[in-house]
CSV table of C-alpha atoms in Angstrom, one decimal:
chain,number,residue,atom,x,y,z
T,21,MET,CA,-86.9,-123.7,-39.1
T,22,ALA,CA,-87.5,-121.8,-42.3
T,23,LEU,CA,-85.9,-118.7,-43.8
T,24,PHE,CA,-88.1,-115.8,-44.8
T,25,ASN,CA,-86.9,-113.0,-47.1
T,26,VAL,CA,-88.2,-109.7,-45.8
T,27,LEU,CA,-89.1,-107.0,-48.4
T,28,GLU,CA,-90.3,-103.5,-47.4
T,29,PRO,CA,-92.6,-101.6,-49.8
T,30,PRO,CA,-91.4,-98.3,-51.4
T,31,ASP,CA,-94.1,-96.3,-49.5
T,32,GLY,CA,-92.8,-97.7,-46.1
T,33,LYS,CA,-96.3,-98.9,-44.9
T,34,PRO,CA,-95.8,-101.7,-42.4
T,35,GLU,CA,-99.0,-103.5,-43.5
T,36,ARG,CA,-97.4,-104.0,-47.0
T,37,VAL,CA,-94.2,-105.7,-45.8
T,38,LEU,CA,-93.8,-109.1,-47.5
T,39,PHE,CA,-92.3,-112.2,-46.1
T,40,ILE,CA,-91.3,-114.7,-48.8
T,41,ARG,CA,-90.4,-118.2,-47.6
T,42,GLU,CA,-87.1,-119.5,-49.1
T,43,GLY,CA,-86.9,-122.9,-50.6
T,44,PHE,CA,-89.0,-125.2,-52.9
T,45,CYS,CA,-92.5,-124.2,-53.7
T,46,TRP,CA,-94.9,-127.1,-54.4
T,47,SER,CA,-97.7,-124.8,-55.7
T,48,ALA,CA,-95.3,-123.4,-58.2
T,49,LEU,CA,-94.5,-126.9,-59.4
T,50,ILE,CA,-98.1,-127.9,-59.8
T,51,PHE,CA,-99.7,-124.6,-61.1
T,52,THR,CA,-96.6,-123.2,-62.9
T,53,VAL,CA,-98.0,-120.5,-65.2
T,54,LEU,CA,-101.0,-119.8,-62.9
T,55,TRP,CA,-98.7,-119.4,-59.9
T,56,ALA,CA,-96.6,-116.8,-61.8
T,57,LEU,CA,-99.7,-114.9,-62.9
T,58,LEU,CA,-101.1,-114.9,-59.4
T,59,HIS,CA,-97.9,-113.3,-58.1
T,60,ARG,CA,-97.9,-110.7,-60.9
T,61,MET,CA,-94.8,-112.1,-62.6
T,62,TRP,CA,-95.9,-111.3,-66.1
T,63,VAL,CA,-92.6,-111.8,-67.9
T,64,VAL,CA,-91.9,-115.1,-66.2
T,65,ALA,CA,-95.5,-116.3,-66.9
T,66,ALA,CA,-95.1,-115.4,-70.6
T,67,LEU,CA,-91.7,-117.2,-70.8
T,68,LEU,CA,-93.1,-120.3,-69.1
T,69,PHE,CA,-96.2,-120.3,-71.4
T,70,THR,CA,-93.9,-119.9,-74.4
T,71,ALA,CA,-91.7,-122.8,-73.3
T,72,PHE,CA,-94.7,-125.1,-72.8
T,73,ALA,CA,-96.1,-124.0,-76.1
T,74,VAL,CA,-92.8,-124.7,-77.9
T,75,VAL,CA,-92.6,-128.2,-76.4
T,76,MET,CA,-96.2,-128.9,-77.4
T,77,LEU,CA,-95.6,-127.6,-80.9
T,78,VAL,CA,-92.4,-129.8,-81.3
T,79,GLU,CA,-94.4,-132.8,-80.1
T,80,ALA,CA,-97.3,-132.0,-82.5
T,81,LEU,CA,-94.8,-131.9,-85.4
T,82,GLY,CA,-93.6,-135.3,-84.4
T,83,LEU,CA,-90.0,-134.3,-83.6
T,84,ILE,CA,-90.2,-135.7,-80.1
T,85,GLY,CA,-92.4,-138.3,-78.6
T,86,PRO,CA,-95.1,-137.8,-76.0
T,87,VAL,CA,-92.9,-139.3,-73.2
T,88,LEU,CA,-90.0,-136.9,-73.9
T,89,ALA,CA,-92.5,-134.0,-74.1
T,90,GLY,CA,-94.0,-135.0,-70.7
T,91,ILE,CA,-90.5,-135.2,-69.2
T,92,THR,CA,-89.6,-131.8,-70.6
T,93,HIS,CA,-92.8,-130.3,-69.2
T,94,PHE,CA,-92.1,-131.8,-65.8
T,95,THR,CA,-88.5,-130.6,-65.9
T,96,ILE,CA,-89.5,-127.0,-66.7
T,97,SER,CA,-92.1,-127.1,-63.8
T,98,LEU,CA,-89.5,-128.7,-61.4
T,99,LEU,CA,-86.9,-126.0,-62.2
T,100,PHE,CA,-89.5,-123.3,-61.7
T,101,GLY,CA,-90.6,-124.9,-58.4
T,102,PHE,CA,-87.0,-124.6,-57.2
T,103,GLU,CA,-86.5,-121.0,-58.5
T,104,ALA,CA,-90.0,-119.5,-58.0
T,105,ARG,CA,-89.4,-117.8,-54.7
T,106,ARG,CA,-86.2,-116.2,-55.9
T,107,LEU,CA,-87.9,-115.0,-59.1
T,108,GLN,CA,-90.7,-113.6,-57.0
T,109,SER,CA,-88.2,-111.7,-54.8
T,110,LEU,CA,-86.4,-110.3,-57.9
T,111,SER,CA,-89.8,-109.3,-59.4
T,112,LEU,CA,-90.7,-107.4,-56.3
T,113,GLU,CA,-87.2,-105.7,-56.1
T,114,ARG,CA,-87.9,-104.5,-59.7
T,115,SER,CA,-91.1,-103.0,-58.3
T,116,ASN,CA,-89.0,-100.9,-55.8
T,117,PHE,CA,-89.5,-103.2,-52.8
T,118,GLN,CA,-86.3,-103.1,-50.6
T,119,PRO,CA,-84.8,-106.3,-49.3
T,120,VAL,CA,-84.3,-105.9,-45.6
T,121,GLY,CA,-82.8,-109.3,-44.8
T,122,LEU,CA,-83.6,-112.9,-43.8
T,123,ILE,CA,-85.4,-114.1,-40.7
T,124,GLU,CA,-85.2,-117.6,-39.4
T,125,ALA,CA,-88.5,-118.7,-37.9
T,126,THR,CA,-90.8,-121.7,-37.5
T,127,SER,CA,-93.7,-120.1,-39.3
T,128,LEU,CA,-94.8,-117.0,-41.1
T,129,GLU,CA,-96.5,-115.7,-38.0
T,130,ALA,CA,-93.3,-116.1,-36.0
T,131,ALA,CA,-91.3,-114.3,-38.7
T,132,GLU,CA,-93.7,-111.4,-38.7
T,133,LEU,CA,-93.6,-111.2,-34.9
T,134,SER,CA,-89.9,-111.3,-34.9
T,135,TYR,CA,-89.5,-108.6,-37.6
T,136,PHE,CA,-92.0,-106.2,-36.1
T,137,ALA,CA,-90.7,-106.7,-32.6
T,138,SER,CA,-87.2,-105.8,-33.7
T,139,ARG,CA,-88.5,-102.9,-35.7
T,140,THR,CA,-90.4,-101.4,-32.7
T,141,ARG,CA,-87.5,-102.1,-30.4
T,142,SER,CA,-85.1,-100.2,-32.6
T,143,ALA,CA,-87.5,-97.3,-33.0
T,144,SER,CA,-88.0,-96.9,-29.3
T,145,VAL,CA,-84.3,-97.0,-28.3
T,146,PRO,CA,-82.6,-93.7,-29.1
T,147,ALA,CA,-79.5,-93.9,-31.1
T,148,VAL,CA,-77.1,-92.4,-28.5
T,149,PRO,CA,-73.6,-93.8,-28.3
T,150,ALA,CA,-72.8,-95.5,-25.0
T,151,ARG,CA,-70.3,-93.6,-22.9
T,152,ILE,CA,-67.3,-95.7,-21.9
T,153,PRO,CA,-65.5,-94.3,-18.8
T,154,ALA,CA,-61.8,-93.6,-19.4
T,155,HIS,CA,-60.9,-95.9,-16.5
T,156,PRO,CA,-63.1,-98.3,-14.6
T,157,SER,CA,-63.9,-97.4,-11.0
T,158,ASP,CA,-63.7,-101.0,-9.8
T,159,THR,CA,-62.1,-104.0,-11.5
T,160,LEU,CA,-61.6,-107.6,-10.6
T,161,GLY,CA,-58.2,-108.6,-11.9
T,162,ILE,CA,-54.7,-109.1,-10.8
T,163,PHE,CA,-53.6,-105.6,-11.6
T,164,GLY,CA,-56.5,-103.7,-10.0
T,165,ASN,CA,-57.0,-100.1,-10.8
T,166,VAL,CA,-53.6,-99.1,-12.3
């Protein structure tokens, strides 16, 4: 089972609701800066690019060796792979997307079905409080109707 973070758009259009899978992102590990650019995370992409450029510059100046530079590149990419989905959610929240909650589902399609089914169910049921009788008409207990 996977967890999906549900974000509703500011205009409330159901076709723009986003489901972001929680957890590690392999594509963010492999395509670090490109992944950030693809998801319109401009500041994050600029910071990643700057970090990679600084490591390359320090290596070019001979302050660190190529092995340490490679390990540093990999470490930055690995950390971004762990935090990419969270940074994506934060970026969307800054764009006025509203976090609705988490859905546990086996796939993205199951998460979408679960979310929209609960949304239509809550829209079709009127919000009338249930009436509780002052005393029950028939009880099964030792005291009966007292």
